[in-house]
C-alpha positions as a Markdown table, in Angstrom:
| # | Residue | x | y | z |
|---|---|---|---|---|
| 1 | Glu | 3.7 | 2.7 | -10.5 |
| 2 | Asp | 3.7 | 6.2 | -8.9 |
| 3 | Ile | 3.9 | 5.0 | -5.3 |
| 4 | Arg | 7.0 | 2.8 | -6.3 |
| 5 | Ala | 8.5 | 5.6 | -8.2 |
| 6 | Tyr | 7.9 | 7.9 | -5.0 |
| 7 | Arg | 9.5 | 5.1 | -2.8 |
| 8 | Glu | 12.4 | 4.6 | -5.0 |
| 9 | Arg | 13.2 | 8.3 | -4.9 |
| 10 | Gln | 12.9 | 8.4 | -1.0 |
| 11 | Val | 15.4 | 5.6 | -0.4 |
| 12 | Ala | 17.9 | 6.8 | -3.2 |
| 13 | Asp | 18.1 | 10.1 | -1.4 |
| 14 | Leu | 19.5 | 8.0 | 1.5 |
| 15 | Gly | 22.0 | 6.2 | -0.7 |
| 16 | Leu | 20.0 | 2.9 | -0.7 |
| 17 | Glu | 18.1 | 1.0 | -3.4 |
| 18 | Ala | 14.4 | -0.1 | -3.0 |
| 19 | Ile | 13.8 | -3.7 | -3.8 |
| 20 | Phe | 10.2 | -5.0 | -4.6 |
| 21 | Pro | 10.4 | -8.6 | -4.5 |
| 22 | Val | 6.5 | -9.2 | -5.0 |
| 23 | Trp | 5.9 | -6.5 | -7.4 |
| 24 | Gly | 3.6 | -7.4 | -10.1 |
| 25 | Arg | 2.6 | -10.7 | -8.7 |
| 26 | Asp | -1.0 | -11.8 | -9.2 |
| 27 | Thr | -2.5 | -10.8 | -6.0 |
| 28 | Pro | -5.3 | -13.2 | -5.4 |
| 29 | Leu | -2.5 | -16.1 | -6.1 |
| 30 | Phe | -0.2 | -14.4 | -3.7 |
| 31 | Ala | -2.7 | -14.0 | -1.0 |
| 32 | Gly | -3.5 | -17.6 | -1.2 |
| 33 | Asp | 0.2 | -18.5 | -1.0 |
| 34 | Val | 0.8 | -16.3 | 1.8 |
| 35 | Ile | -2.0 | -18.1 | 3.9 |
| 36 | Ala | -0.9 | -21.5 | 2.7 |
| 37 | Leu | 2.6 | -20.9 | 3.9 |
| 38 | Gly | 1.4 | -20.2 | 7.4 |
| 39 | Phe | 1.5 | -16.7 | 7.9 |
| 40 | Glu | -1.1 | -15.2 | 10.1 |
| 41 | Ala | -2.2 | -11.7 | 10.1 |
| 42 | Val | -5.1 | -9.4 | 11.3 |
| 43 | Leu | -6.7 | -6.4 | 9.5 |
| 44 | Val | -5.8 | -3.2 | 11.7 |
| 45 | Cys | -6.9 | -0.6 | 9.4 |
| 46 | Val | -9.5 | -0.5 | 6.7 |
| 47 | Asp | -10.6 | 2.3 | 4.3 |
| 48 | Leu | -14.3 | 2.7 | 5.0 |
| 49 | Arg | -14.8 | 4.0 | 1.5 |
| 50 | Lys | -14.1 | 0.2 | 0.4 |
| 51 | Leu | -14.8 | -1.8 | 3.5 |
| 52 | Ala | -17.1 | -2.0 | 6.4 |
| 53 | Pro | -15.7 | -1.3 | 10.0 |
| 54 | Thr | -16.3 | -4.9 | 10.8 |
| 55 | Phe | -13.4 | -5.8 | 8.6 |
| 56 | Ala | -11.0 | -4.2 | 11.1 |
| 57 | Gly | -9.8 | -6.8 | 13.6 |
| 58 | Arg | -10.6 | -9.7 | 11.3 |
| 59 | Ala | -8.1 | -12.5 | 10.7 |
| 60 | Tyr | -6.6 | -12.5 | 7.2 |
| 61 | Asp | -7.7 | -16.0 | 6.0 |
| 62 | Glu | -9.5 | -17.6 | 3.2 |
| 63 | Ser | -13.0 | -16.6 | 4.8 |
| 64 | Leu | -11.9 | -13.0 | 4.7 |
| 65 | Leu | -10.7 | -13.3 | 1.1 |
| 66 | Ala | -14.1 | -14.8 | 0.2 |
| 67 | Asp | -15.9 | -11.8 | 2.0 |
| 68 | Leu | -13.9 | -9.2 | 0.2 |
| 69 | Pro | -16.4 | -7.0 | -1.9 |
| 70 | Pro | -15.7 | -7.0 | -5.7 |
| 71 | Gly | -12.9 | -4.6 | -6.7 |
| 72 | Val | -11.0 | -4.9 | -3.3 |
| 73 | Asp | -7.6 | -6.1 | -3.8 |
| 74 | Pro | -7.0 | -9.3 | -1.8 |
| 75 | Cys | -3.7 | -7.9 | -0.7 |
| 76 | Gly | -5.0 | -4.4 | -0.1 |
| 77 | Glu | -2.7 | -3.2 | -2.8 |
| 78 | Asn | -5.0 | -0.1 | -3.4 |
| 79 | Gly | -4.7 | 0.9 | 0.3 |
| 80 | Glu | -8.2 | -0.9 | 1.1 |
| 81 | Phe | -6.6 | -2.2 | 4.3 |
| 82 | His | -3.4 | -2.8 | 6.3 |
| 83 | Thr | -2.5 | -5.9 | 8.4 |
| 84 | Phe | -0.3 | -6.8 | 11.2 |
| 85 | Val | 1.4 | -10.0 | 10.7 |
| 86 | His | 1.8 | -12.0 | 14.0 |
| 87 | Ala | 3.1 | -15.5 | 12.9 |
| 88 | Gly | 4.6 | -17.3 | 10.3 |
| 89 | Pro | 7.3 | -19.6 | 9.2 |
| 90 | Ile | 10.1 | -17.0 | 9.3 |
| 91 | Phe | 9.0 | -15.9 | 12.9 |
| 92 | Gln | 10.7 | -17.5 | 16.0 |
| 93 | Gly | 7.4 | -17.5 | 17.6 |
| 94 | Arg | 3.9 | -15.9 | 17.7 |
| 95 | Val | 3.5 | -12.2 | 18.5 |
| 96 | Gly | 1.0 | -11.9 | 21.4 |
| 97 | Trp | -1.8 | -9.6 | 21.1 |
| 98 | Glu | -5.3 | -8.8 | 21.9 |
| 99 | Ala | -7.9 | -6.8 | 20.2 |
| 100 | Gly | -8.3 | -3.5 | 21.6 |
| 101 | Arg | -10.8 | -0.6 | 20.9 |
| 102 | Leu | -12.2 | 0.3 | 17.4 |
| 103 | Glu | -11.5 | 3.9 | 16.3 |
| 104 | Ile | -13.3 | 5.4 | 13.4 |
| 105 | Arg | -11.9 | 8.7 | 11.8 |
| 106 | Glu | -13.4 | 9.0 | 8.4 |
| 107 | Pro | -12.4 | 7.7 | 6.1 |
| 108 | Phe | -10.6 | 5.1 | 8.1 |
| 109 | Cys | -11.3 | 2.7 | 10.9 |
| 110 | Trp | -8.5 | 1.2 | 13.1 |
| 111 | Arg | -8.7 | -1.8 | 15.3 |
| 112 | Glu | -6.2 | -1.2 | 18.1 |
| 113 | Leu | -3.9 | -4.2 | 19.2 |
| 114 | Val | -2.5 | -4.3 | 22.5 |
| 115 | Pro | 0.2 | -6.6 | 23.9 |
| 116 | Gly | -1.1 | -10.1 | 25.0 |
| 117 | Pro | -0.6 | -13.6 | 25.1 |
| 118 | Pro | -0.3 | -15.3 | 21.7 |
| 119 | Leu | -3.8 | -16.8 | 20.6 |
| 120 | Asp | -2.4 | -20.4 | 20.6 |
| 121 | Gly | -1.2 | -20.2 | 24.2 |
| 122 | Ser | 2.5 | -20.5 | 23.2 |
| 123 | Pro | 5.2 | -18.2 | 24.7 |
| 124 | Ala | 5.2 | -14.7 | 23.3 |
| 125 | Gln | 8.1 | -13.8 | 21.4 |
């Protein structure tokens, strides 16, 4: 709630209204829906207080969800991780990327992503 209120104040100062279309959704259900709809993402940043560095660079899929430790929100809603979405039904094509170096700066770990061909070999958008 405090983060939502902060963001509402920030955009209000610009004369805008914040809209939160998925606010309050059941996150385990929502995570499954996102995957089932065909969105593809990769974890690019993890909070090492919640997840091991090996999670950085992993695909956001059912396997990842099954491997999340107890207490970690499946959508990263408590800052446990951040993702890069590179494909999905609303995209014109896949965004091409390749995994780069891993960087650790406590308490976070980042997997660098660098431009590259899409994983499925289709033309990059």
